[in-house]
Amino acid sequence: MTYSVTVRDHIMIAHSLTGEVFGPAQRLHGATFLVDATFRSTALDDDGVVVDIGRATDALRGILSSFSYRNLDELPEFAGINTTTERLCSAIADRLASVVRDGGLGPGGAQLTAIAVTLHESHVAWASYEVTL
Amino acid sequence: MTYSVTVRDHIMIAHSLTGEVFGPAQRLHGATFLVDATFRSTALDDDGVVVDIGRATDALRGILSSFSYRNLDELPEFAGINTTTERLCSAIADRLASVVRDGGLGPGGAQLTAIAVTLHESHVAWASYEVTL
Amino acid sequence: MTYSVTVRDHIMIAHSLTGEVFGPAQRLHGATFLVDATFRSTALDDDGVVVDIGRATDALRGILSSFSYRNLDELPEFAGINTTTERLCSAIADRLASVVRDGGLGPGGAQLTAIAVTLHESHVAWASYEVTL
Amino acid sequence: MTYSVTVRDHIMIAHSLTGEVFGPAQRLHGATFLVDATFRSTALDDDGVVVDIGRATDALRGILSSFSYRNLDELPEFAGINTTTERLCSAIADRLASVVRDGGLGPGGAQLTAIAVTLHESHVAWASYEVTL
Amino acid sequence: MTYSVTVRDHIMIAHSLTGEVFGPAQRLHGATFLVDATFRSTALDDDGVVVDIGRATDALRGILSSFSYRNLDELPEFAGINTTTERLCSAIADRLASVVRDGGLGPGGAQLTAIAVTLHESHVAWASYEVTL
Amino acid sequence: MTYSVTVRDHIMIAHSLTGEVFGPAQRLHGATFLVDATFRSTALDDDGVVVDIGRATDALRGILSSFSYRNLDELPEFAGINTTTERLCSAIADRLASVVRDGGLGPGGAQLTAIAVTLHESHVAWASYEVTL
């Protein structure tokens, strides 16, 4: 048995990608990323939820706020790193995992087994990353 | 190898949630839940399907009809239980599993390995529950 | 030439409807309404927008906050009135129109020609109301 | 009687907006715009269509190709102009209108009465522009 | 002031199109059409609705049932006629208009001012037809 | 840790299904299938991606082109086989797997662990098939 809860938010960023494989995306361009953060658990807490959805939403928004309306090429944390959709998924998921481990989602977070983050870059392409806790 | 088939339906219900964590959702309010029921199998039957989609749709509708246009706070089966989105997912999935075990989806149902139910409570939040058969 | 800008939000409410035509919806039930508020204009302001989207979003959220997580049957403003999807559209649109007339969307609001509000009650049904300013 | 046909494509661009009203969007950021181009007519041609959808799709893609994977701040055509979602709608619609007037959609284009372009900047915000022909 | 209500259903059909403009669609192929039927009115009836949504849904389903799971090339009513998405929109809208004029939507139908039908043939293309009553 | 990338395309086909379980779908009809192809990996390549999304998109389009605008009942490869949504998922996924094994997605393809294909036959029904590499 597996339970999960997902919350959606979005960011609008600029960036460029290095490598011939990216073709025109090597130029400075941008994206609206719909960000879906999924929290998995094998049981529910005493309130009957996987995790406090309000806290989860706030945690996601807090993490996204450091990327939102930014040129990712200028952020120190991505220096020398291609900010592909896949990499942004893992960057966000790993930050959410840290929040969970630090108790930022409250006692309910202790029962979480995995976090998955999906970024939709358009209506025809998206990427995901899942990390176990 | 894993196959799956999913059918979508919806319900419109009233309910309230008990516990400070729910904030304003402690008040009597309501929701439209989009309900996605997924049936998984490692093989297809002689007709080339996971399960008869017509029967699956009818089974889901039958289960949902007992919740549809109801105040969940007044249903005996949920007395003393928070009807969170997660709990409604498992309530529906467990009923579908019973239908399968009772042969309600026909002989094709015997090969099913799991049932997953996702309830979308809005365009920005949803929950899932998966049970193995 | 017509320009428009639309912002989306949502509410989760309980209510019941009076009249045989509503069938099972005469019982206390609920809905998640996706709320799309559209602002129309025949010209753009000096910033190149129909209206400040931040102010528009805040105005919509402010109006929705009085309905959100409520049982509409208990709100004085709807006493004796069926809170059909159509009526909720006009209630929200008329409130937005008042905000515009009171200057609540700033000077850009003066050029608006119409406001339309659409409420999606499920993935298969929605209603709209449009009022000229 | 009014007929219409709509085709969808998308672009991923970087830009910044000038004016305090834009808040954090004054910084260099970006967007994925889903672009819906609608062609209106009061009658169908001999083939039974509003316009050759293949030509319409190609015309839209041709126009979008000059914006795609670009930093709009660096395009001469937008020098000194805020590339708001509204302005991009009209820029694309006006170019489509020119294609129609130049016969680029074939003889069927002669019967078109209007072109509308909608740009979705996220799942919660979009803008439109409609021009009569 | 304009009110509208929209209901969604779908059909799965086979057909072919005649004329070089259709390219590969001249071959026998098929489509799932999402069908959105919109009913417009300038006022609400005594129940507070544009039209009884249950009756509207049933009327739409009744009309669609004659097309559903059919090869449109074999239907007498489309003999010698290209069943383009535009033409199917008008065929369905005209039939809905007849139902309204015959009182099939009940007394509420008398106040309707227009019917619009949109058929989505994919996630990237759709057509509409609107007829005044 | 699992990464994935998904690309979406679509096909419009005619077909009929054999077996009483299919009811009216035994008649010649058709479908628009939204096709989502997901590529999974436990690591990213040197460019920071699961696989070259351009190559993946081209590979999917190449495979779909043999089905697009066709009557599947007439394709030799499906002679005597019910072209259910499930079977089409596996037909497409297996062809994608072959492309990967033949190096058609480039060196990045060597790290792929699984391919999943989902076909949406309408807004209320879809099927999936996943194969490990």
PDB file of N, CA and C in Angstrom, chain D residues 34-108:
ATOM      1  N   LEU D  34       2.127  28.841 -24.330  1.00  0.00           N
ATOM      2  CA  LEU D  34       1.283  28.055 -25.230  1.00  0.00           C
ATOM      3  C   LEU D  34       0.565  29.068 -26.095  1.00  0.00           C
ATOM      4  N   VAL D  35       0.644  28.902 -27.410  1.00  0.00           N
ATOM      5  CA  VAL D  35       0.089  29.876 -28.339  1.00  0.00           C
ATOM      6  C   VAL D  35      -1.077  29.254 -29.103  1.00  0.00           C
ATOM      7  N   ASP D  36      -2.274  29.794 -28.883  1.00  0.00           N
ATOM      8  CA  ASP D  36      -3.458  29.328 -29.606  1.00  0.00           C
ATOM      9  C   ASP D  36      -3.851  30.376 -30.632  1.00  0.00           C
ATOM     10  N   ALA D  37      -3.834  29.991 -31.906  1.00  0.00           N
ATOM     11  CA  ALA D  37      -4.238  30.910 -32.976  1.00  0.00           C
ATOM     12  C   ALA D  37      -5.584  30.465 -33.522  1.00  0.00           C
ATOM     13  N   THR D  38      -6.568  31.370 -33.429  1.00  0.00           N
ATOM     14  CA  THR D  38      -7.938  31.080 -33.861  1.00  0.00           C
ATOM     15  C   THR D  38      -8.273  31.890 -35.107  1.00  0.00           C
ATOM     16  N   PHE D  39      -8.830  31.218 -36.102  1.00  0.00           N
ATOM     17  CA  PHE D  39      -9.235  31.841 -37.357  1.00  0.00           C
ATOM     18  C   PHE D  39     -10.755  31.776 -37.443  1.00  0.00           C
ATOM     19  N   ARG D  40     -11.408  32.943 -37.635  1.00  0.00           N
ATOM     20  CA  ARG D  40     -12.874  32.976 -37.655  1.00  0.00           C
ATOM     21  C   ARG D  40     -13.383  33.263 -39.058  1.00  0.00           C
ATOM     22  N   SER D  41     -14.563  32.721 -39.360  1.00  0.00           N
ATOM     23  CA  SER D  41     -15.184  32.916 -40.662  1.00  0.00           C
ATOM     24  C   SER D  41     -16.692  32.744 -40.506  1.00  0.00           C
ATOM     25  N   THR D  42     -17.445  33.355 -41.411  1.00  0.00           N
ATOM     26  CA  THR D  42     -18.901  33.163 -41.362  1.00  0.00           C
ATOM     27  C   THR D  42     -19.352  32.073 -42.330  1.00  0.00           C
ATOM     28  N   ALA D  43     -18.406  31.501 -43.061  1.00  0.00           N
ATOM     29  CA  ALA D  43     -18.773  30.435 -44.000  1.00  0.00           C
ATOM     30  C   ALA D  43     -17.592  29.502 -44.183  1.00  0.00           C
ATOM     31  N   LEU D  44     -17.869  28.326 -44.717  1.00  0.00           N
ATOM     32  CA  LEU D  44     -16.805  27.366 -45.014  1.00  0.00           C
ATOM     33  C   LEU D  44     -16.477  27.412 -46.505  1.00  0.00           C
ATOM     34  N   ASP D  45     -15.263  27.037 -46.849  1.00  0.00           N
ATOM     35  CA  ASP D  45     -14.907  27.000 -48.273  1.00  0.00           C
ATOM     36  C   ASP D  45     -15.427  25.700 -48.901  1.00  0.00           C
ATOM     37  N   ASP D  46     -15.080  25.452 -50.173  1.00  0.00           N
ATOM     38  CA  ASP D  46     -15.609  24.286 -50.886  1.00  0.00           C
ATOM     39  C   ASP D  46     -15.170  22.957 -50.272  1.00  0.00           C
ATOM     40  N   ASP D  47     -14.043  22.980 -49.565  1.00  0.00           N
ATOM     41  CA  ASP D  47     -13.585  21.751 -48.908  1.00  0.00           C
ATOM     42  C   ASP D  47     -14.287  21.527 -47.567  1.00  0.00           C
ATOM     43  N   GLY D  48     -15.034  22.539 -47.127  1.00  0.00           N
ATOM     44  CA  GLY D  48     -15.747  22.397 -45.863  1.00  0.00           C
ATOM     45  C   GLY D  48     -14.929  22.826 -44.659  1.00  0.00           C
ATOM     46  N   VAL D  49     -13.937  23.684 -44.880  1.00  0.00           N
ATOM     47  CA  VAL D  49     -13.102  24.133 -43.762  1.00  0.00           C
ATOM     48  C   VAL D  49     -13.054  25.661 -43.685  1.00  0.00           C
ATOM     49  N   VAL D  50     -12.690  26.166 -42.534  1.00  0.00           N
ATOM     50  CA  VAL D  50     -12.488  27.606 -42.350  1.00  0.00           C
ATOM     51  C   VAL D  50     -11.241  28.038 -43.101  1.00  0.00           C
ATOM     52  N   VAL D  51     -10.205  27.245 -42.958  1.00  0.00           N
ATOM     53  CA  VAL D  51      -8.932  27.520 -43.616  1.00  0.00           C
ATOM     54  C   VAL D  51      -8.131  26.222 -43.602  1.00  0.00           C
ATOM     55  N   ASP D  52      -7.235  26.066 -44.523  1.00  0.00           N
ATOM     56  CA  ASP D  52      -6.374  24.886 -44.570  1.00  0.00           C
ATOM     57  C   ASP D  52      -5.561  24.836 -43.281  1.00  0.00           C
ATOM     58  N   ILE D  53      -5.879  23.859 -42.438  1.00  0.00           N
ATOM     59  CA  ILE D  53      -5.257  23.796 -41.120  1.00  0.00           C
ATOM     60  C   ILE D  53      -3.755  23.540 -41.225  1.00  0.00           C
ATOM     61  N   GLY D  54      -3.333  22.863 -42.272  1.00  0.00           N
ATOM     62  CA  GLY D  54      -1.910  22.619 -42.467  1.00  0.00           C
ATOM     63  C   GLY D  54      -1.172  23.924 -42.736  1.00  0.00           C
ATOM     64  N   ARG D  55      -1.741  24.733 -43.639  1.00  0.00           N
ATOM     65  CA  ARG D  55      -1.132  26.032 -43.915  1.00  0.00           C
ATOM     66  C   ARG D  55      -1.173  26.936 -42.679  1.00  0.00           C
ATOM     67  N   ALA D  56      -2.275  26.882 -41.951  1.00  0.00           N
ATOM     68  CA  ALA D  56      -2.400  27.719 -40.753  1.00  0.00           C
ATOM     69  C   ALA D  56      -1.330  27.344 -39.730  1.00  0.00           C
ATOM     70  N   THR D  57      -1.145  26.040 -39.554  1.00  0.00           N
ATOM     71  CA  THR D  57      -0.135  25.559 -38.608  1.00  0.00           C
ATOM     72  C   THR D  57       1.262  26.003 -39.041  1.00  0.00           C
ATOM     73  N   ASP D  58       1.538  25.865 -40.335  1.00  0.00           N
ATOM     74  CA  ASP D  58       2.854  26.268 -40.842  1.00  0.00           C
ATOM     75  C   ASP D  58       3.062  27.776 -40.711  1.00  0.00           C
ATOM     76  N   ALA D  59       2.006  28.549 -40.971  1.00  0.00           N
ATOM     77  CA  ALA D  59       2.123  30.010 -40.864  1.00  0.00           C
ATOM     78  C   ALA D  59       2.427  30.414 -39.427  1.00  0.00           C
ATOM     79  N   LEU D  60       1.733  29.764 -38.476  1.00  0.00           N
ATOM     80  CA  LEU D  60       1.973  30.082 -37.067  1.00  0.00           C
ATOM     81  C   LEU D  60       3.398  29.703 -36.678  1.00  0.00           C
ATOM     82  N   ARG D  61       3.814  28.516 -37.083  1.00  0.00           N
ATOM     83  CA  ARG D  61       5.164  28.075 -36.714  1.00  0.00           C
ATOM     84  C   ARG D  61       6.221  29.007 -37.310  1.00  0.00           C
ATOM     85  N   GLY D  62       5.973  29.449 -38.534  1.00  0.00           N
ATOM     86  CA  GLY D  62       6.920  30.362 -39.163  1.00  0.00           C
ATOM     87  C   GLY D  62       7.066  31.656 -38.370  1.00  0.00           C
ATOM     88  N   ILE D  63       5.951  32.187 -37.925  1.00  0.00           N
ATOM     89  CA  ILE D  63       5.982  33.427 -37.137  1.00  0.00           C
ATOM     90  C   ILE D  63       6.659  33.194 -35.791  1.00  0.00           C
ATOM     91  N   LEU D  64       6.312  32.083 -35.154  1.00  0.00           N
ATOM     92  CA  LEU D  64       6.881  31.801 -33.831  1.00  0.00           C
ATOM     93  C   LEU D  64       8.385  31.539 -33.895  1.00  0.00           C
ATOM     94  N   SER D  65       8.865  31.055 -35.034  1.00  0.00           N
ATOM     95  CA  SER D  65      10.281  30.678 -35.124  1.00  0.00           C
ATOM     96  C   SER D  65      11.200  31.874 -34.898  1.00  0.00           C
ATOM     97  N   SER D  66      10.700  33.084 -35.162  1.00  0.00           N
ATOM     98  CA  SER D  66      11.567  34.252 -34.968  1.00  0.00           C
ATOM     99  C   SER D  66      11.654  34.646 -33.487  1.00  0.00           C
ATOM    100  N   PHE D  67      10.761  34.094 -32.661  1.00  0.00           N
ATOM    101  CA  PHE D  67      10.790  34.392 -31.218  1.00  0.00           C
ATOM    102  C   PHE D  67      11.360  33.225 -30.413  1.00  0.00           C
ATOM    103  N   SER D  68      11.248  32.032 -30.973  1.00  0.00           N
ATOM    104  CA  SER D  68      11.517  30.808 -30.230  1.00  0.00           C
ATOM    105  C   SER D  68      12.970  30.714 -29.769  1.00  0.00           C
ATOM    106  N   TYR D  69      13.146  30.359 -28.511  1.00  0.00           N
ATOM    107  CA  TYR D  69      14.478  30.227 -27.917  1.00  0.00           C
ATOM    108  C   TYR D  69      15.278  31.517 -28.055  1.00  0.00           C
ATOM    109  N   ARG D  70      14.597  32.643 -27.862  1.00  0.00           N
ATOM    110  CA  ARG D  70      15.254  33.943 -27.950  1.00  0.00           C
ATOM    111  C   ARG D  70      15.070  34.723 -26.645  1.00  0.00           C
ATOM    112  N   ASN D  71      15.975  35.706 -26.448  1.00  0.00           N
ATOM    113  CA  ASN D  71      15.807  36.707 -25.409  1.00  0.00           C
ATOM    114  C   ASN D  71      15.120  37.887 -26.090  1.00  0.00           C
ATOM    115  N   LEU D  72      13.861  38.079 -25.822  1.00  0.00           N
ATOM    116  CA  LEU D  72      13.080  39.110 -26.525  1.00  0.00           C
ATOM    117  C   LEU D  72      13.655  40.506 -26.287  1.00  0.00           C
ATOM    118  N   ASP D  73      14.384  40.687 -25.181  1.00  0.00           N
ATOM    119  CA  ASP D  73      14.995  41.995 -24.897  1.00  0.00           C
ATOM    120  C   ASP D  73      16.006  42.392 -25.974  1.00  0.00           C
ATOM    121  N   GLU D  74      16.485  41.414 -26.723  1.00  0.00           N
ATOM    122  CA  GLU D  74      17.532  41.683 -27.724  1.00  0.00           C
ATOM    123  C   GLU D  74      16.991  41.768 -29.150  1.00  0.00           C
ATOM    124  N   LEU D  75      15.695  41.567 -29.328  1.00  0.00           N
ATOM    125  CA  LEU D  75      15.136  41.622 -30.681  1.00  0.00           C
ATOM    126  C   LEU D  75      14.833  43.067 -31.053  1.00  0.00           C
ATOM    127  N   PRO D  76      15.359  43.530 -32.208  1.00  0.00           N
ATOM    128  CA  PRO D  76      15.164  44.928 -32.640  1.00  0.00           C
ATOM    129  C   PRO D  76      13.688  45.320 -32.701  1.00  0.00           C
ATOM    130  N   GLU D  77      12.834  44.398 -33.111  1.00  0.00           N
ATOM    131  CA  GLU D  77      11.411  44.733 -33.264  1.00  0.00           C
ATOM    132  C   GLU D  77      10.735  45.072 -31.937  1.00  0.00           C
ATOM    133  N   PHE D  78      11.354  44.695 -30.824  1.00  0.00           N
ATOM    134  CA  PHE D  78      10.754  44.993 -29.523  1.00  0.00           C
ATOM    135  C   PHE D  78      11.578  46.032 -28.747  1.00  0.00           C
ATOM    136  N   ALA D  79      12.488  46.710 -29.439  1.00  0.00           N
ATOM    137  CA  ALA D  79      13.321  47.706 -28.754  1.00  0.00           C
ATOM    138  C   ALA D  79      12.435  48.791 -28.131  1.00  0.00           C
ATOM    139  N   GLY D  80      12.620  49.019 -26.850  1.00  0.00           N
ATOM    140  CA  GLY D  80      11.860  50.063 -26.172  1.00  0.00           C
ATOM    141  C   GLY D  80      10.412  49.710 -25.898  1.00  0.00           C
ATOM    142  N   ILE D  81      10.062  48.467 -26.140  1.00  0.00           N
ATOM    143  CA  ILE D  81       8.673  48.032 -25.945  1.00  0.00           C
ATOM    144  C   ILE D  81       8.631  46.911 -24.918  1.00  0.00           C
ATOM    145  N   ASN D  82       7.697  47.007 -23.980  1.00  0.00           N
ATOM    146  CA  ASN D  82       7.506  45.930 -23.020  1.00  0.00           C
ATOM    147  C   ASN D  82       6.863  44.736 -23.712  1.00  0.00           C
ATOM    148  N   THR D  83       7.536  43.591 -23.672  1.00  0.00           N
ATOM    149  CA  THR D  83       6.976  42.402 -24.318  1.00  0.00           C
ATOM    150  C   THR D  83       6.041  41.667 -23.360  1.00  0.00           C
ATOM    151  N   THR D  84       4.979  42.368 -22.961  1.00  0.00           N
ATOM    152  CA  THR D  84       3.968  41.741 -22.110  1.00  0.00           C
ATOM    153  C   THR D  84       3.250  40.648 -22.897  1.00  0.00           C
ATOM    154  N   THR D  85       2.567  39.785 -22.166  1.00  0.00           N
ATOM    155  CA  THR D  85       1.819  38.710 -22.828  1.00  0.00           C
ATOM    156  C   THR D  85       0.808  39.299 -23.801  1.00  0.00           C
ATOM    157  N   GLU D  86       0.159  40.401 -23.409  1.00  0.00           N
ATOM    158  CA  GLU D  86      -0.812  41.061 -24.292  1.00  0.00           C
ATOM    159  C   GLU D  86      -0.147  41.510 -25.596  1.00  0.00           C
ATOM    160  N   ARG D  87       1.032  42.142 -25.481  1.00  0.00           N
ATOM    161  CA  ARG D  87       1.724  42.661 -26.670  1.00  0.00           C
ATOM    162  C   ARG D  87       2.192  41.523 -27.573  1.00  0.00           C
ATOM    163  N   LEU D  88       2.609  40.415 -26.971  1.00  0.00           N
ATOM    164  CA  LEU D  88       3.025  39.284 -27.803  1.00  0.00           C
ATOM    165  C   LEU D  88       1.820  38.703 -28.549  1.00  0.00           C
ATOM    166  N   CYS D  89       0.671  38.692 -27.890  1.00  0.00           N
ATOM    167  CA  CYS D  89      -0.556  38.233 -28.568  1.00  0.00           C
ATOM    168  C   CYS D  89      -0.807  39.073 -29.817  1.00  0.00           C
ATOM    169  N   SER D  90      -0.733  40.398 -29.666  1.00  0.00           N
ATOM    170  CA  SER D  90      -1.052  41.249 -30.816  1.00  0.00           C
ATOM    171  C   SER D  90       0.048  41.171 -31.873  1.00  0.00           C
ATOM    172  N   ALA D  91       1.305  41.022 -31.447  1.00  0.00           N
ATOM    173  CA  ALA D  91       2.390  40.905 -32.424  1.00  0.00           C
ATOM    174  C   ALA D  91       2.187  39.670 -33.298  1.00  0.00           C
ATOM    175  N   ILE D  92       1.802  38.578 -32.668  1.00  0.00           N
ATOM    176  CA  ILE D  92       1.593  37.335 -33.422  1.00  0.00           C
ATOM    177  C   ILE D  92       0.331  37.427 -34.280  1.00  0.00           C
ATOM    178  N   ALA D  93      -0.735  37.985 -33.712  1.00  0.00           N
ATOM    179  CA  ALA D  93      -1.993  38.091 -34.476  1.00  0.00           C
ATOM    180  C   ALA D  93      -1.823  39.009 -35.680  1.00  0.00           C
ATOM    181  N   ASP D  94      -1.122  40.106 -35.489  1.00  0.00           N
ATOM    182  CA  ASP D  94      -0.926  41.031 -36.618  1.00  0.00           C
ATOM    183  C   ASP D  94      -0.097  40.384 -37.723  1.00  0.00           C
ATOM    184  N   ARG D  95       0.902  39.608 -37.352  1.00  0.00           N
ATOM    185  CA  ARG D  95       1.690  38.911 -38.366  1.00  0.00           C
ATOM    186  C   ARG D  95       0.826  37.866 -39.087  1.00  0.00           C
ATOM    187  N   LEU D  96      -0.016  37.170 -38.346  1.00  0.00           N
ATOM    188  CA  LEU D  96      -0.911  36.200 -38.995  1.00  0.00           C
ATOM    189  C   LEU D  96      -1.863  36.918 -39.951  1.00  0.00           C
ATOM    190  N   ALA D  97      -2.349  38.084 -39.533  1.00  0.00           N
ATOM    191  CA  ALA D  97      -3.247  38.850 -40.403  1.00  0.00           C
ATOM    192  C   ALA D  97      -2.538  39.243 -41.692  1.00  0.00           C
ATOM    193  N   SER D  98      -1.267  39.602 -41.582  1.00  0.00           N
ATOM    194  CA  SER D  98      -0.503  39.952 -42.784  1.00  0.00           C
ATOM    195  C   SER D  98      -0.366  38.752 -43.714  1.00  0.00           C
ATOM    196  N   VAL D  99      -0.107  37.597 -43.129  1.00  0.00           N
ATOM    197  CA  VAL D  99       0.004  36.383 -43.940  1.00  0.00           C
ATOM    198  C   VAL D  99      -1.309  36.144 -44.683  1.00  0.00           C
ATOM    199  N   VAL D 100      -2.418  36.319 -43.976  1.00  0.00           N
ATOM    200  CA  VAL D 100      -3.732  36.117 -44.600  1.00  0.00           C
ATOM    201  C   VAL D 100      -3.938  37.100 -45.741  1.00  0.00           C
ATOM    202  N   ARG D 101      -3.663  38.365 -45.483  1.00  0.00           N
ATOM    203  CA  ARG D 101      -3.872  39.399 -46.511  1.00  0.00           C
ATOM    204  C   ARG D 101      -2.976  39.181 -47.729  1.00  0.00           C
ATOM    205  N   ASP D 102      -1.794  38.586 -47.500  1.00  0.00           N
ATOM    206  CA  ASP D 102      -0.870  38.328 -48.608  1.00  0.00           C
ATOM    207  C   ASP D 102      -1.184  37.010 -49.316  1.00  0.00           C
ATOM    208  N   GLY D 103      -2.303  36.373 -48.908  1.00  0.00           N
ATOM    209  CA  GLY D 103      -2.686  35.136 -49.577  1.00  0.00           C
ATOM    210  C   GLY D 103      -1.928  33.914 -49.099  1.00  0.00           C
ATOM    211  N   GLY D 104      -1.204  34.064 -47.992  1.00  0.00           N
ATOM    212  CA  GLY D 104      -0.365  32.971 -47.510  1.00  0.00           C
ATOM    213  C   GLY D 104      -1.126  31.769 -46.994  1.00  0.00           C
ATOM    214  N   LEU D 105      -2.421  31.947 -46.724  1.00  0.00           N
ATOM    215  CA  LEU D 105      -3.221  30.787 -46.305  1.00  0.00           C
ATOM    216  C   LEU D 105      -4.066  30.280 -47.467  1.00  0.00           C
ATOM    217  N   GLY D 106      -3.781  30.761 -48.668  1.00  0.00           N
ATOM    218  CA  GLY D 106      -4.499  30.303 -49.843  1.00  0.00           C
ATOM    219  C   GLY D 106      -5.817  31.030 -50.007  1.00  0.00           C
ATOM    220  N   PRO D 107      -6.595  30.656 -51.024  1.00  0.00           N
ATOM    221  CA  PRO D 107      -7.851  31.356 -51.308  1.00  0.00           C
ATOM    222  C   PRO D 107      -8.822  31.292 -50.128  1.00  0.00           C
ATOM    223  N   GLY D 108      -8.730  30.222 -49.322  1.00  0.00           N
ATOM    224  CA  GLY D 108      -9.624  30.108 -48.166  1.00  0.00           C
ATOM    225  C   GLY D 108      -9.442  31.273 -47.208  1.00  0.00           C
TER     226      GLY D 108
END
